[in-house]
C-alpha positions as a printed NumPy array, in Angstrom:
array([[  0.   ,   0.   ,   0.   ],
       [  1.42 ,   3.351,  -1.053],
       [  1.191,   5.809,   1.853],
       [  2.182,   8.968,   0.042],
       [  2.879,  10.237,  -3.452],
       [  5.944,  11.785,  -5.027],
       [  6.718,  15.299,  -3.754],
       [  5.084,  18.299,  -5.391],
       [  6.511,  21.824,  -5.468],
       [  3.208,  23.424,  -4.493],
       [  0.548,  22.417,  -1.999],
       [ -1.916,  19.986,  -3.597],
       [ -5.673,  20.566,  -3.217],
       [ -7.366,  19.098,  -0.167],
       [ -8.74 ,  15.562,  -0.513],
       [-10.768,  13.847,   2.225],
       [ -8.812,  11.013,   3.828],
       [ -5.469,  12.593,   2.983],
       [ -3.187,  14.924,   4.922],
       [ -0.796,  17.29 ,   3.181],
       [  2.692,  17.291,   4.673],
       [  4.968,  20.236,   3.932],
       [  8.707,  19.564,   4.14 ],
       [ 11.328,  22.277,   4.383],
       [ 14.34 ,  23.481,   6.279],
       [ 12.406,  23.447,   9.557],
       [ 11.305,  19.821,   9.117],
       [  7.939,  18.334,   8.245],
       [  4.571,  19.82 ,   9.142],
       [  1.205,  18.095,   8.745],
       [ -1.579,  20.29 ,   7.384],
       [ -4.712,  18.509,   8.578],
       [ -8.247,  19.225,   7.454],
       [ -7.222,  21.255,   4.422],
       [ -5.368,  23.962,   6.357],
       [ -2.703,  25.918,   4.503],
       [  0.658,  27.342,   5.45 ],
       [  0.587,  30.943,   6.574],
       [  2.463,  33.562,   4.592],
       [  5.208,  33.623,   7.229],
       [  5.527,  29.837,   7.292],
       [  5.857,  29.726,   3.521],
       [  8.454,  32.484,   3.482],
       [ 10.494,  31.653,   6.591],
       [  9.906,  27.91 ,   6.876],
       [ 11.498,  27.089,   3.555],
       [  8.809,  24.527,   2.724],
       [  9.601,  23.333,  -0.78 ],
       [  8.085,  19.853,  -0.991],
       [  4.527,  18.765,  -0.377],
       [  3.269,  15.205,   0.065],
       [ -0.269,  13.866,   0.243],
       [ -0.339,  11.121,   2.875],
       [ -3.169,   8.595,   2.799],
       [ -4.592,   8.426,   6.341],
       [ -7.593,   6.248,   5.526],
       [ -7.887,   2.799,   7.054],
       [ -6.529,   0.244,   4.639],
       [ -6.07 ,  -3.504,   4.678],
       [ -2.951,  -5.247,   3.495],
       [ -2.669,  -8.987,   3.05 ],
       [  0.444, -11.061,   3.469],
       [  0.913, -14.194,   1.386],
       [  0.82 , -17.725,   2.733],
       [  3.481, -18.42 ,   5.314],
       [  4.422, -21.925,   6.445],
       [  5.551, -22.058,  10.043],
       [  6.365, -24.798,  12.502],
       [  3.909, -26.007,  15.106],
       [  4.564, -27.412,  18.561],
       [  4.969, -30.895,  17.053],
       [  8.176, -31.369,  15.093],
       [  7.599, -31.93 ,  11.374],
       [  4.035, -30.589,  11.339],
       [  3.389, -27.081,  10.137],
       [  0.689, -24.441,   9.845],
       [ -0.178, -22.492,   6.702],
       [ -0.962, -18.926,   7.769],
       [ -2.403, -16.016,   5.783],
       [ -2.602, -12.685,   7.614],
       [ -4.503,  -9.473,   6.833],
       [ -3.881,  -6.268,   8.765],
       [ -6.055,  -3.171,   8.908],
       [ -3.949,  -0.111,   9.625],
       [ -3.852,   3.639,   9.403],
       [ -1.247,   6.368,   9.403],
       [ -1.509,   8.29 ,  12.676],
       [  1.525,  10.554,  12.223],
       [  1.767,  11.661,   8.581],
       [  4.722,  13.998,   9.164],
       [  6.749,  11.171,  10.73 ],
       [  5.873,   8.843,   7.853],
       [  7.27 ,  11.357,   5.379],
       [ 10.352,  12.144,   7.492],
       [ 11.169,   8.447,   7.911],
       [ 10.503,   7.742,   4.233],
       [  7.791,   5.173,   4.948],
       [  6.183,   5.386,   1.538],
       [  4.877,   1.816,   1.728],
       [  3.723,  -0.071,   4.821],
       [  4.148,  -3.666,   3.647],
       [  7.976,  -3.745,   3.533],
       [  8.367,  -2.417,   7.082],
       [  5.677,  -4.737,   8.455],
       [  6.685,  -7.947,   6.656],
       [  9.468,  -9.125,   8.992],
       [  7.756,  -8.162,  12.297],
       [  4.504,  -9.851,  11.179],
       [  6.378, -12.977,  10.097],
       [  8.234, -13.098,  13.43 ],
       [  5.006, -12.748,  15.466],
       [  3.264, -15.477,  13.462],
       [  6.192, -17.901,  13.761],
       [  6.672, -17.31 ,  17.499],
       [  3.004, -17.813,  18.314],
       [  2.502, -20.834,  16.044],
       [  5.272, -22.682,  17.884],
       [  3.097, -22.748,  21.016],
       [  0.293, -24.814,  19.457],
       [ -0.316, -28.284,  18.094],
       [ -1.77 , -28.467,  14.56 ],
       [ -5.023, -29.774,  16.045],
       [ -5.334, -26.442,  17.936],
       [ -5.485, -24.21 ,  14.852],
       [ -8.317, -22.077,  16.303],
       [ -6.375, -21.337,  19.481],
       [ -3.313, -20.474,  17.371],
       [ -5.467, -18.141,  15.252],
       [ -6.707, -16.23 ,  18.296],
       [ -3.22 , -15.933,  19.8  ],
       [ -1.689, -14.709,  16.539],
       [ -4.461, -12.148,  15.968],
       [ -4.068, -10.788,  19.491],
       [ -0.295, -10.549,  19.102],
       [ -0.574,  -8.809,  15.724],
       [ -2.969,  -6.158,  17.023],
       [ -0.491,  -5.444,  19.832],
       [  2.486,  -5.333,  17.449],
       [  4.473,  -2.133,  17.751],
       [  6.258,  -1.079,  14.595],
       [  6.874,   2.527,  13.663],
       [  4.983,   5.226,  15.579],
       [  3.628,   6.632,  12.308],
       [  1.491,   3.522,  11.7  ],
       [ -1.098,   1.908,  13.967],
       [ -2.464,  -1.582,  13.479],
       [ -6.201,  -1.488,  14.15 ],
       [ -7.258,  -5.047,  13.423],
       [ -5.786,  -8.359,  12.353],
       [ -7.416, -11.289,  10.649],
       [ -5.542, -14.562,  10.338],
       [ -6.364, -17.818,   8.582],
       [ -4.474, -20.645,  10.297],
       [ -4.685, -24.163,   8.892],
       [ -2.602, -27.291,   9.226],
       [ -0.527, -27.832,   6.096],
       [ -1.329, -30.701,   3.718],
       [  0.876, -33.26 ,   5.499],
       [ -0.563, -32.345,   8.888],
       [ -4.141, -32.57 ,   7.568],
       [ -3.405, -36.009,   6.17 ],
       [ -1.978, -37.119,   9.52 ],
       [ -4.967, -35.703,  11.432],
       [ -7.319, -37.502,   9.031],
       [ -5.459, -40.794,   9.588],
       [ -5.552, -40.346,  13.374],
       [ -9.304, -39.635,  13.21 ],
       [ -9.909, -42.754,  11.136],
       [ -7.885, -44.885,  13.548],
       [ -9.865, -43.55 ,  16.493],
       [-13.107, -44.422,  14.676],
       [-11.888, -47.998,  14.166],
       [-10.953, -48.327,  17.833]])
């Protein structure tokens, strides 16, 4: 997801859901709600670049990740979706966070892998709840806030086959 556009030399028109960030010699300044720089700020602040930062809630989805379960050799297949928003547009521009997925990929992967290790493949629902809770509490950069997480946790094909075989054996017994 692209958080902000390429810099413009003049302030772009106001668009709902976007915040204009002016960058100059005195740093970055967020112009919320369509406000404009004053004459003095334009003259003395040296603001030469303007960015439109998308502050609307957006959902990004991470591809399927295979991660180990509590039982050696059995794995989960996990697909995660995060709903997030930019809460500090000026910081996002200053830090150069033009896209959220690259900075979130490794922390999200780490959280999923750490939590999946605590559960057996038969406990996929419990793993799902634990991973979702951990993802919502994930702290990344202060410019971005994770609002909600949705995770699909399933045993991988080998684990499903093993669970099916175990179920059939229990039926025979």
